XYZ file of C-alpha atoms in Angstrom:
192
model
C 54.253 212.779 243.156
C 55.793 214.365 246.218
C 58.909 216.570 246.084
C 61.260 213.653 246.806
C 59.762 211.561 243.983
C 59.960 214.502 241.581
C 63.621 215.112 242.495
C 64.410 211.410 242.109
C 62.725 211.272 238.689
C 64.654 214.344 237.523
C 67.911 212.683 238.559
C 66.988 209.465 236.751
C 66.047 211.423 233.628
C 69.354 213.311 233.739
C 71.275 210.043 234.107
C 69.482 208.434 231.162
C 69.966 211.495 228.940
C 73.675 211.669 229.823
C 74.087 207.929 229.260
C 72.312 208.102 225.905
C 74.544 210.981 224.813
C 77.696 209.121 225.851
C 76.589 205.729 224.493
C 75.569 207.359 221.200
C 79.067 208.698 220.670
C 81.321 206.152 222.383
C 79.405 202.913 222.762
C 79.119 201.079 226.057
C 82.593 199.770 226.750
C 84.267 203.189 226.459
C 81.893 204.905 228.903
C 82.326 204.799 232.659
C 79.792 205.317 235.426
C 81.882 208.306 236.521
C 81.498 209.912 233.076
C 77.735 209.414 233.208
C 77.684 210.863 236.731
C 79.744 213.871 235.706
C 77.639 214.674 232.625
C 74.353 214.224 234.506
C 75.542 216.148 237.595
C 74.501 213.202 239.746
C 76.737 211.137 241.994
C 77.910 207.730 240.838
C 76.383 206.338 244.043
C 72.970 207.545 242.855
C 73.458 205.742 239.549
C 74.206 202.499 241.368
C 71.237 203.052 243.695
C 68.799 203.675 240.839
C 70.063 201.221 238.220
C 72.346 198.741 239.992
C 75.156 198.960 237.444
C 76.005 200.197 233.952
C 74.063 197.303 232.412
C 70.974 198.508 234.270
C 71.500 201.957 232.767
C 71.622 200.566 229.207
C 68.446 198.562 229.855
C 66.658 201.718 230.942
C 68.032 203.558 227.891
C 66.589 200.854 225.638
C 63.236 201.094 227.434
C 63.154 204.863 226.941
C 64.027 204.576 223.256
C 61.508 201.769 222.726
C 58.635 203.810 224.217
C 57.541 204.925 220.748
C 57.335 201.323 219.550
C 55.469 200.339 222.695
C 52.940 203.126 222.137
C 52.521 202.260 218.445
C 51.801 198.644 219.304
C 49.431 199.543 222.141
C 47.552 201.843 219.750
C 47.158 198.927 217.334
C 45.007 197.113 219.878
C 42.465 199.933 219.572
C 42.397 200.104 215.758
C 39.383 198.824 213.889
C 41.243 196.253 211.789
C 41.421 192.473 211.933
C 43.460 190.910 214.698
C 45.637 189.230 212.067
C 46.549 192.640 210.626
C 47.195 193.992 214.130
C 49.483 191.068 214.924
C 51.417 191.366 211.657
C 51.978 195.064 212.265
C 52.957 194.494 215.900
C 55.501 191.808 214.997
C 56.899 194.049 212.268
C 57.208 197.084 214.562
C 58.817 195.032 217.332
C 61.270 193.460 214.913
C 62.243 196.600 213.026
C 62.320 199.299 215.723
C 65.483 198.159 217.584
C 67.426 198.058 214.301
C 66.099 201.479 213.292
C 67.046 202.947 216.665
C 70.571 201.565 216.447
C 71.066 202.920 212.913
C 69.460 206.312 213.517
C 70.565 207.115 217.042
C 74.072 205.731 217.555
C 77.442 206.508 215.969
C 79.475 203.991 214.013
C 81.908 203.816 216.920
C 79.056 202.816 219.222
C 77.801 200.263 216.693
C 81.253 198.650 216.587
C 81.036 198.040 220.340
C 79.730 194.457 220.345
C 78.956 194.564 224.071
C 76.803 197.666 223.571
C 74.916 196.252 220.581
C 74.302 192.929 222.329
C 73.062 194.600 225.534
C 70.821 196.983 223.603
C 69.328 194.184 221.494
C 68.834 192.000 224.564
C 67.035 194.813 226.380
C 64.924 195.684 223.346
C 64.128 191.973 222.982
C 62.778 191.838 226.531
C 60.559 194.830 225.775
C 59.442 193.246 222.484
C 58.570 190.084 224.349
C 56.418 191.971 226.874
C 54.601 193.825 224.090
C 53.880 190.692 222.077
C 52.733 188.767 225.134
C 50.004 191.375 225.656
C 48.999 190.860 222.026
C 48.888 187.084 222.356
C 46.677 187.285 225.429
C 44.393 189.750 223.650
C 44.127 187.408 220.664
C 43.221 184.525 222.941
C 40.500 186.581 224.642
C 39.082 187.516 221.224
C 39.169 183.866 220.151
C 41.498 184.618 217.249
C 44.438 182.722 218.731
C 43.875 179.116 219.699
C 43.655 179.003 223.505
C 44.969 175.417 223.372
C 48.439 176.714 222.458
C 50.139 178.068 225.559
C 51.366 181.642 225.546
C 54.753 180.309 226.613
C 55.010 178.138 223.481
C 53.931 180.997 221.239
C 56.503 183.291 222.852
C 59.253 180.663 222.414
C 58.301 180.401 218.739
C 58.420 184.194 218.345
C 61.798 184.263 220.134
C 63.098 181.714 217.622
C 61.835 183.921 214.783
C 63.559 186.939 216.347
C 66.853 185.048 216.508
C 66.521 184.296 212.784
C 65.835 187.950 212.060
C 68.951 188.999 213.943
C 71.044 187.190 211.304
C 69.559 188.936 208.272
C 72.160 191.304 206.911
C 70.478 193.754 204.538
C 67.429 195.931 205.020
C 65.884 194.528 201.817
C 66.310 190.925 202.932
C 64.985 191.881 206.331
C 61.807 193.459 204.934
C 61.126 190.635 202.467
C 61.781 187.857 204.933
C 59.802 189.594 207.706
C 56.751 189.607 205.406
C 57.282 185.917 204.637
C 57.713 185.056 208.321
C 54.512 186.980 209.036
C 52.611 184.727 206.650
C 54.153 181.635 208.229
C 53.124 182.852 211.668
C 49.532 183.472 210.609
C 48.924 180.647 208.159
C 51.537 177.961 208.763
C 52.901 176.059 205.787
C 49.567 174.919 204.408
C 47.046 177.389 205.876
C 44.961 179.811 203.896
């Protein structure tokens, strides 16, 4: 990286850290671009140039927070376990991590901001989708996933599953039902 790129990356990092701090405490709706600019010591114009708008900032925040999940799932591809086990773990990580991040990282005030929660989940869902698509393609190359079924159809099915999971209220129900959904994904209703 040249000096300009390093300076730009430092500014972006400062913006994301400031935004995360503000979103953690106040949610999305109660935070302005000017507050993020002030806390990050970067101009509001820079924020718009780098991220487009406040929604772009929250998407980048979700990406940063989801990096751990992304790395965990990428590491699974290298493990010496069956592809079925890899896929079950990947689906579980991708489904659970956004909820864990919301609970662990953000205040109750932030969690009562429906706009914030929806934007965060939407952004995390896009990341989850990218991660799982890599898995699906890997499974097809290995011959574990039927190449006849399009990746698009599989992803639509997994999106439908994710929308079901979003409605599960308790952690216990979530864990139990995620395990059951995992079996449905791998074996269908009658499979072995």
